[in-house]
Amino acid sequence: MYGLVNKAIQDLVCEKFGKDKWAEIKKLSNFEDDFFIGLQPYPDSLTYSLVHNASKVLGAESNIIMEAFGEYWILYTANEGYGEMLNLAGNSLPEFLNNLDMLHNRVNNIMPELVAPQFSTRNETPNSIELEYRSKREGMTPMVIGLIRGLGKRFNIEKIQITHIQEKNETNGCHIFKIEW
Ligand code: HEM
């Protein structure tokens, strides 16, 4: 994944737990450079390793870390030069969720090696929507939950409920989340 993702993990850990904890996580993950380059692709295994070791060092389950990371990503990207892209993706939660592929397509122009997930929506009502999530990667669903929570905050939604209503398997090919507010 692009270094921007690893940088965001670093920022989240440093902000909430301090630089010493980050140094431990970085060491356990065998990452020896001083910093990540946002626009450089790194192996997915490094990102998985950072999350795994953050879980060990901080004493929190990987799922919890991934979810917190997803929520943080919405604020982080807005502050790292992608605010305009986020603005263009929509003014309401359903509109934004409908435009996620367009958003990643725009990111793809800047990051040609991006392996982006795909999203589509269905069964929209005035206070709920279902989000289909397709990815070449495994284990990212807690991040999706955190991302949706972060978007809920972005759109000042006070109470949001996210239910993972379909697990991906070989037949259906996608995870589905029901989002209610
Ligand atoms: C301007 C804002 C955003 C930027 C710059 C961005 C960029 C990225 C990047 C660089 C990756 C790593 C993939 C790779 O390097 O191959 C990624 C992955 C991902 N993005 Fe975005 N993204 C943005 C917003 C969002 C939003 C709002 C969502 C909400 C659902 C989202 C969902 C995901 C997910 C779930 C992944 C994990 C990879 C996977 O599932 O395969 N992203 N994105």
XYZ file of N, CA and C and ligand atoms in Angstrom:
586
model
N 0.850 -1.186 0.000
C 0.000 0.000 0.000
C 0.885 1.234 0.000
N 0.310 2.306 -0.516
C 1.086 3.541 -0.563
C 1.484 3.991 0.841
N 2.654 4.644 0.900
C 3.216 5.070 2.178
C 2.283 5.956 2.985
N 1.372 6.639 2.299
C 0.408 7.507 2.988
C -0.332 6.733 4.095
N -0.643 5.463 3.793
C -1.366 4.631 4.761
C -0.477 4.376 5.991
N 0.780 3.987 5.736
C 1.692 3.699 6.854
C 1.990 4.965 7.662
N 2.087 6.074 6.951
C 2.317 7.366 7.621
C 1.153 7.702 8.557
N -0.053 7.385 8.089
C -1.241 7.677 8.904
C -1.243 6.791 10.161
N -0.805 5.523 10.010
C -0.722 4.637 11.180
C 0.285 5.239 12.176
N 1.419 5.669 11.635
C 2.457 6.286 12.478
C 1.908 7.512 13.226
N 1.226 8.383 12.502
C 0.690 9.604 13.117
C -0.325 9.289 14.208
N -1.189 8.310 13.903
C -2.225 7.944 14.874
C -1.571 7.424 16.165
N -0.580 6.524 16.006
C 0.086 5.949 17.189
C 0.826 7.049 17.962
N 1.573 7.907 17.245
C 2.353 8.959 17.927
C 1.434 9.931 18.659
N 0.330 10.295 17.986
C -0.602 11.256 18.575
C -1.261 10.710 19.844
N -1.676 9.445 19.779
C -2.457 8.885 20.901
C -1.590 8.209 21.959
N -0.424 7.653 21.563
C 0.355 6.840 22.526
C 1.804 7.288 22.681
N 2.254 8.176 21.828
C 3.611 8.707 21.978
C 4.633 8.041 21.073
N 5.764 8.751 20.919
C 6.806 8.333 19.962
C 7.514 7.040 20.373
N 7.616 6.791 21.683
C 8.340 5.596 22.129
C 7.619 4.325 21.695
N 6.300 4.360 21.821
C 5.501 3.190 21.410
C 5.676 2.973 19.912
N 5.671 4.079 19.164
C 5.846 3.952 17.716
C 7.203 3.322 17.387
N 8.246 3.763 18.091
C 9.592 3.241 17.838
C 9.609 1.722 18.052
N 8.897 1.258 19.080
C 8.832 -0.198 19.348
C 8.144 -0.937 18.200
N 7.015 -0.353 17.750
C 6.218 -0.986 16.683
C 7.030 -1.066 15.390
N 7.710 0.025 15.113
C 8.518 0.131 13.892
C 9.644 -0.911 13.920
N 10.268 -1.060 15.079
C 11.377 -2.007 15.228
C 10.887 -3.446 15.057
N 9.790 -3.763 15.738
C 9.240 -5.123 15.631
C 8.833 -5.443 14.195
N 8.466 -4.406 13.430
C 8.021 -4.614 12.042
C 9.201 -4.600 11.069
N 10.405 -4.513 11.615
C 11.640 -4.495 10.803
C 11.670 -3.393 9.759
N 11.079 -2.251 10.103
C 11.144 -1.124 9.174
C 12.269 -0.215 9.649
N 13.316 -0.105 8.822
C 14.514 0.581 9.312
C 14.700 1.994 8.800
N 13.902 2.420 7.785
C 14.040 3.803 7.302
C 13.551 4.769 8.383
N 13.879 6.060 8.207
C 13.450 7.041 9.211
C 11.996 7.437 9.023
N 11.527 7.378 7.779
C 10.134 7.800 7.532
C 9.582 7.106 6.287
N 8.269 7.220 6.108
C 7.605 6.676 4.911
C 7.449 7.787 3.892
N 7.510 7.429 2.624
C 7.241 8.403 1.567
C 5.794 8.174 1.113
N 4.973 9.216 1.256
C 3.534 9.084 1.009
C 3.201 8.532 -0.363
N 3.918 8.977 -1.386
C 3.575 8.594 -2.757
C 4.397 7.409 -3.264
N 4.971 6.654 -2.337
C 5.718 5.454 -2.742
C 4.967 4.196 -2.298
N 4.796 3.221 -3.219
C 4.141 1.985 -2.793
C 5.075 1.129 -1.915
N 4.533 0.540 -0.856
C 5.262 -0.396 0.014
C 4.507 -1.716 -0.027
N 5.168 -2.831 0.336
C 4.440 -4.111 0.331
C 3.292 -4.100 1.339
N 2.179 -4.735 0.976
C 1.043 -4.842 1.912
C 1.497 -5.490 3.219
N 2.470 -6.441 3.106
C 2.905 -7.161 4.312
C 3.436 -6.199 5.373
N 4.022 -5.084 4.958
C 4.525 -4.106 5.941
C 3.359 -3.480 6.714
N 2.309 -3.099 5.991
C 1.151 -2.480 6.651
C 0.505 -3.468 7.627
N 0.343 -4.735 7.173
C -0.242 -5.755 8.060
C 0.642 -5.947 9.292
N 1.948 -5.908 9.073
C 2.889 -6.089 10.168
C 2.814 -4.922 11.168
N 2.676 -3.707 10.660
C 2.548 -2.538 11.551
C 1.306 -2.676 12.430
N 0.202 -3.121 11.816
C -1.047 -3.263 12.586
C -0.889 -4.387 13.621
N -0.308 -5.502 13.189
C -0.108 -6.645 14.085
C 0.746 -6.237 15.297
N 1.843 -5.527 15.028
C 2.741 -5.148 16.124
C 2.174 -4.009 16.971
N 1.364 -3.145 16.363
C 0.690 -2.103 17.146
C -0.233 -2.796 18.147
N -0.884 -3.861 17.681
C -1.794 -4.608 18.544
C -1.027 -5.189 19.736
N 0.156 -5.736 19.458
C 0.995 -6.332 20.514
C 1.472 -5.275 21.512
N 2.039 -4.190 20.971
C 2.659 -3.164 21.823
C 1.607 -2.386 22.612
N 0.467 -2.119 21.987
C -0.542 -1.287 22.655
C -1.551 -2.125 23.443
N -1.476 -3.456 23.284
C -2.375 -4.330 24.033
C -3.836 -4.170 23.621
N -4.062 -3.938 22.334
C -5.441 -3.843 21.832
C -5.571 -4.791 20.641
N -6.751 -5.350 20.448
C -6.923 -6.279 19.319
C -6.747 -5.566 17.984
N -6.235 -6.304 17.005
C -6.004 -5.729 15.668
C -7.263 -5.070 15.109
N -8.415 -5.721 15.337
C -9.678 -5.172 14.822
C -9.947 -3.775 15.356
N -9.645 -3.589 16.646
C -9.889 -2.297 17.285
C -8.961 -1.242 16.668
N -7.733 -1.651 16.426
C -6.756 -0.727 15.836
C -7.168 -0.343 14.415
N -7.593 -1.355 13.644
C -8.002 -1.090 12.258
C -9.220 -0.164 12.219
N -10.130 -0.363 13.167
C -11.332 0.459 13.181
C -10.964 1.909 13.533
N -10.109 2.057 14.544
C -9.667 3.406 14.932
C -8.928 4.055 13.763
N -8.147 3.235 13.057
C -7.400 3.763 11.920
C -8.352 4.246 10.818
N -9.398 3.466 10.534
C -10.362 3.862 9.506
C -10.978 5.217 9.827
N -11.351 5.378 11.091
C -11.972 6.642 11.501
C -10.976 7.806 11.351
N -9.753 7.534 11.747
C -8.697 8.555 11.685
C -8.402 8.965 10.227
N -8.486 8.002 9.317
C -8.139 8.216 7.897
C -8.923 9.387 7.285
N -10.197 9.527 7.694
C -11.048 10.583 7.134
C -10.477 11.963 7.506
N -10.029 12.100 8.752
C -9.457 13.380 9.185
C -8.060 13.557 8.606
N -7.300 12.457 8.613
C -5.905 12.504 8.172
C -5.790 12.934 6.703
N -6.552 12.277 5.819
C -6.452 12.601 4.391
C -6.909 14.048 4.143
N -7.926 14.498 4.904
C -8.397 15.890 4.736
C -7.266 16.874 5.038
N -6.405 16.517 6.002
C -5.312 17.411 6.394
C -4.036 17.217 5.588
N -3.990 16.173 4.777
C -2.751 15.861 4.052
C -2.853 16.203 2.569
N -3.749 17.114 2.233
C -3.815 17.575 0.847
C -4.928 16.946 0.025
N -5.744 16.081 0.655
C -6.808 15.427 -0.101
C -8.186 15.966 0.280
N -8.201 17.127 0.950
C -9.454 17.714 1.431
C -10.407 18.046 0.297
N -9.869 18.583 -0.789
C -10.709 18.972 -1.921
C -11.367 17.743 -2.555
N -10.571 16.658 -2.651
C -11.124 15.411 -3.205
C -12.264 14.897 -2.341
N -12.087 15.003 -1.022
C -13.156 14.571 -0.108
C -14.377 15.455 -0.303
N -14.153 16.779 -0.451
C -15.285 17.691 -0.655
C -16.054 17.340 -1.925
N -15.312 16.981 -2.968
C -15.955 16.680 -4.254
C -16.758 15.371 -4.220
N -16.500 14.555 -3.225
C -17.166 13.250 -3.179
C -18.603 13.323 -2.656
N -18.997 14.471 -2.091
C -20.406 14.573 -1.700
C -20.655 15.368 -0.443
N -21.899 15.819 -0.314
C -22.305 16.659 0.818
C -23.180 15.918 1.813
N -23.422 14.642 1.567
C -24.209 13.855 2.518
C -23.619 12.450 2.525
N -23.923 11.693 3.565
C -23.359 10.334 3.663
C -23.746 9.461 2.462
N -25.042 9.394 2.086
C -25.372 8.523 0.938
C -24.688 8.976 -0.356
N -24.665 10.277 -0.588
C -24.015 10.780 -1.806
C -22.536 10.390 -1.805
N -21.893 10.565 -0.666
C -20.466 10.254 -0.548
C -20.221 8.764 -0.792
N -21.059 7.917 -0.192
C -20.873 6.463 -0.341
C -21.063 6.038 -1.798
N -21.944 6.755 -2.503
C -22.153 6.459 -3.926
C -20.968 6.872 -4.788
N -20.142 7.755 -4.251
C -19.026 8.294 -5.042
C -17.660 7.750 -4.645
N -17.630 6.690 -3.819
C -16.336 6.201 -3.329
C -15.416 5.737 -4.457
N -15.983 5.089 -5.488
C -15.116 4.619 -6.581
C -14.556 5.802 -7.358
N -15.404 6.834 -7.552
C -14.927 8.042 -8.238
C -13.779 8.673 -7.433
N -13.936 8.684 -6.113
C -12.890 9.250 -5.249
C -11.572 8.485 -5.426
N -11.632 7.163 -5.354
C -10.397 6.382 -5.530
C -9.858 6.498 -6.962
N -10.761 6.687 -7.942
C -10.262 6.903 -9.314
C -9.437 8.173 -9.392
N -9.887 9.191 -8.674
C -9.117 10.451 -8.649
C -7.776 10.234 -7.961
N -7.811 9.471 -6.851
C -6.562 9.174 -6.122
C -5.619 8.398 -7.050
N -6.197 7.514 -7.850
C -5.424 6.686 -8.777
C -4.599 7.523 -9.772
N -5.111 8.721 -10.102
C -4.360 9.609 -11.009
C -3.048 10.047 -10.380
N -3.038 10.174 -9.055
C -1.842 10.610 -8.334
C -0.999 9.404 -7.924
N -1.689 8.269 -7.697
C -1.012 7.040 -7.242
C -1.304 5.937 -8.254
N -0.505 5.863 -9.336
C -0.830 4.934 -10.425
C -0.848 3.467 -10.007
N -0.129 3.109 -8.943
C -0.101 1.687 -8.542
C -1.129 1.357 -7.461
N -2.064 2.271 -7.263
C -3.111 2.050 -6.260
C -3.899 0.778 -6.574
N -4.100 -0.048 -5.561
C -4.998 -1.206 -5.713
C -6.193 -0.898 -4.829
N -7.141 -0.163 -5.392
C -8.242 0.367 -4.584
C -9.352 -0.667 -4.438
N -10.083 -0.600 -3.323
C -11.274 -1.432 -3.183
C -12.399 -0.857 -4.044
N -13.480 -1.634 -4.209
C -14.648 -1.130 -4.946
C -15.883 -1.143 -4.053
N -16.688 -0.130 -4.237
C -17.888 -0.004 -3.418
C -19.104 0.235 -4.296
N -20.255 -0.277 -3.862
C -21.509 0.128 -4.495
C -22.589 0.123 -3.413
N -23.656 0.860 -3.662
C -24.709 0.946 -2.644
C -25.994 0.310 -3.181
N -26.883 -0.069 -2.265
C -28.173 -0.636 -2.657
C -29.175 -0.396 -1.533
N -30.437 -0.623 -1.853
C -31.526 -0.510 -0.856
C -31.481 0.777 -0.050
N -31.307 1.903 -0.714
C -31.241 3.184 0.008
C -32.630 3.616 0.475
N -32.743 4.076 1.729
C -33.986 4.672 2.257
C -33.579 6.019 2.879
N -34.521 6.834 3.348
C -34.118 8.135 3.913
C -33.175 8.006 5.113
N -33.199 6.884 5.836
C -32.292 6.782 6.981
C -31.486 5.478 7.028
N -31.289 4.885 5.866
C -30.403 3.712 5.829
C -29.904 3.467 4.410
N -28.838 2.695 4.336
C -28.277 2.348 3.029
C -27.436 1.084 3.223
N -27.281 0.301 2.178
C -26.383 -0.855 2.272
C -25.186 -0.616 1.369
N -24.023 -0.948 1.891
C -22.771 -0.701 1.163
C -22.095 -2.027 0.840
N -21.878 -2.283 -0.451
C -21.159 -3.494 -0.879
C -19.688 -3.140 -1.005
N -18.842 -3.991 -0.464
C -17.392 -3.731 -0.436
C -16.646 -4.899 -1.066
N -15.892 -4.603 -2.117
C -15.080 -5.627 -2.796
C -13.617 -5.221 -2.720
N -12.773 -6.188 -2.364
C -11.346 -5.876 -2.252
C -10.516 -7.084 -2.639
N -9.317 -6.835 -3.117
C -8.384 -7.938 -3.400
C -7.699 -8.379 -2.112
N -7.886 -7.577 -1.037
C -7.205 -7.874 0.228
C -8.161 -8.530 1.222
N -7.563 -9.224 2.197
C -8.370 -9.840 3.265
C -8.194 -9.024 4.540
N -9.181 -9.118 5.397
C -9.018 -8.610 6.756
C -9.191 -7.117 6.948
N -9.748 -6.418 5.947
C -9.854 -4.959 6.077
C -11.248 -4.497 6.522
N -12.159 -5.443 6.805
C -13.527 -4.989 7.127
C -13.606 -4.097 8.384
N -12.785 -4.326 9.426
C -12.866 -3.390 10.568
C -12.503 -1.966 10.153
N -11.583 -1.860 9.179
C -11.222 -0.525 8.700
C -12.419 0.140 8.026
N -13.179 -0.669 7.255
C -14.364 -0.115 6.580
C -15.356 0.416 7.624
N -15.535 -0.334 8.704
C -16.454 0.120 9.761
C -15.974 1.464 10.330
N -14.676 1.565 10.588
C -14.119 2.822 11.103
C -14.270 3.966 10.110
N -14.055 3.657 8.835
C -14.207 4.690 7.797
C -15.640 5.228 7.792
N -16.606 4.319 7.880
C -18.016 4.752 7.856
C -18.307 5.605 9.099
N -17.760 5.188 10.246
C -17.931 6.003 11.467
C -17.345 7.398 11.276
N -16.162 7.448 10.669
C -15.502 8.736 10.411
C -16.346 9.598 9.479
N -16.954 8.953 8.477
C -17.811 9.707 7.549
C -19.064 10.199 8.268
N -19.601 9.373 9.162
C -20.758 9.785 9.965
C -20.426 11.070 10.719
N -19.237 11.126 11.303
C -18.825 12.331 12.041
C -18.662 13.506 11.083
N -18.076 13.231 9.922
C -17.868 14.292 8.929
C -19.203 14.952 8.561
N -20.265 14.132 8.515
C -21.571 14.669 8.141
C -22.463 14.927 9.357
N -21.825 15.051 10.534
C -22.526 15.407 11.777
C -23.714 14.513 12.085
N -23.568 13.231 11.768
C -24.621 12.285 12.116
C -24.374 11.838 13.554
N -25.372 12.048 14.405
C -25.133 11.808 15.832
C -25.046 10.330 16.170
N -25.979 9.562 15.621
C -25.994 8.134 15.967
C -26.009 7.326 14.694
N -25.004 6.479 14.541
C -24.939 5.673 13.328
C -24.782 4.216 13.751
N -25.490 3.331 13.071
C -25.359 1.913 13.395
C -24.878 1.177 12.157
N -23.818 0.409 12.323
C -23.231 -0.282 11.172
C -23.275 -1.782 11.456
N -23.945 -2.540 10.583
C -24.049 -3.989 10.769
C -23.461 -4.687 9.554
N -22.558 -5.624 9.822
C -21.934 -6.407 8.742
C -22.928 -7.518 8.387
N -23.755 -7.294 7.345
C -24.863 -8.234 7.099
C -24.503 -9.368 6.147
N -23.402 -9.233 5.435
C -22.978 -10.353 4.571
C -21.462 -10.466 4.572
N -20.957 -11.651 4.902
C -19.533 -11.948 4.802
C -19.251 -12.352 3.356
N -18.115 -11.956 2.857
C -17.735 -12.350 1.501
C -17.475 -13.858 1.446
N -17.924 -14.494 0.385
C -17.497 -15.873 0.122
C -17.314 -16.042 -1.382
N -17.001 -17.254 -1.811
C -16.669 -17.435 -3.236
C -17.855 -17.153 -4.148
N -19.068 -17.363 -3.653
C -20.247 -17.167 -4.496
C -20.634 -15.692 -4.574
N -20.721 -15.014 -3.398
C -21.252 -13.634 -3.438
C -20.176 -12.586 -3.779
N -18.930 -12.853 -3.478
C -17.817 -11.967 -3.879
C -17.701 -10.647 -3.141
N -18.597 -10.349 -2.198
C -18.445 -9.066 -1.493
C -19.008 -9.094 -0.079
N -18.465 -8.213 0.743
C -19.024 -7.955 2.070
C -20.127 -6.920 1.901
N -21.162 -6.998 2.768
C -22.185 -5.934 2.743
C -22.391 -5.408 4.157
N -22.429 -4.078 4.260
C -22.689 -3.409 5.534
C -24.013 -2.669 5.425
N -24.848 -2.817 6.455
C -26.063 -2.010 6.514
C -25.781 -0.834 7.444
N -26.058 0.364 6.964
C -25.763 1.578 7.736
C -27.086 2.265 8.027
N -27.346 2.505 9.312
C -28.623 3.153 9.706
C -28.329 4.363 10.571
N -29.105 5.422 10.419
C -28.904 6.632 11.227
C -30.215 7.302 11.561
C -9.105 11.412 -0.291
C -9.300 10.391 0.523
C -8.721 9.026 0.284
C -7.484 8.684 -0.182
C -6.331 9.610 -0.558
C -7.441 7.224 -0.227
C -6.350 6.477 -0.618
C -6.191 5.147 -0.368
C -4.938 4.428 -0.430
C -3.600 5.039 -0.814
C -5.185 3.149 -0.090
C -4.178 1.991 -0.020
C -4.295 1.088 -1.221
C -3.037 1.014 -2.050
O -2.074 1.779 -1.813
O -2.994 0.184 -2.983
C -6.584 3.052 0.217
C -7.199 1.905 0.638
C -8.493 1.853 1.082
N -9.445 2.831 1.001
Fe -9.125 4.745 0.388
N -8.643 6.723 0.194
C -9.441 7.780 0.532
C -10.709 7.711 1.040
C -11.379 6.569 1.345
C -12.693 6.548 1.917
C -13.547 7.766 2.273
C -13.026 5.258 2.084
C -14.342 4.827 2.669
C -14.911 3.700 2.589
C -11.882 4.440 1.645
C -11.777 3.060 1.701
C -10.596 2.359 1.568
C -10.383 0.977 2.014
C -11.401 0.077 2.693
C -9.059 0.665 1.720
C -8.310 -0.638 2.082
C -7.789 -1.394 0.918
C -8.655 -2.544 0.466
O -9.770 -2.732 1.003
O -8.215 -3.273 -0.452
N -10.905 5.290 1.191
N -7.189 4.265 0.009
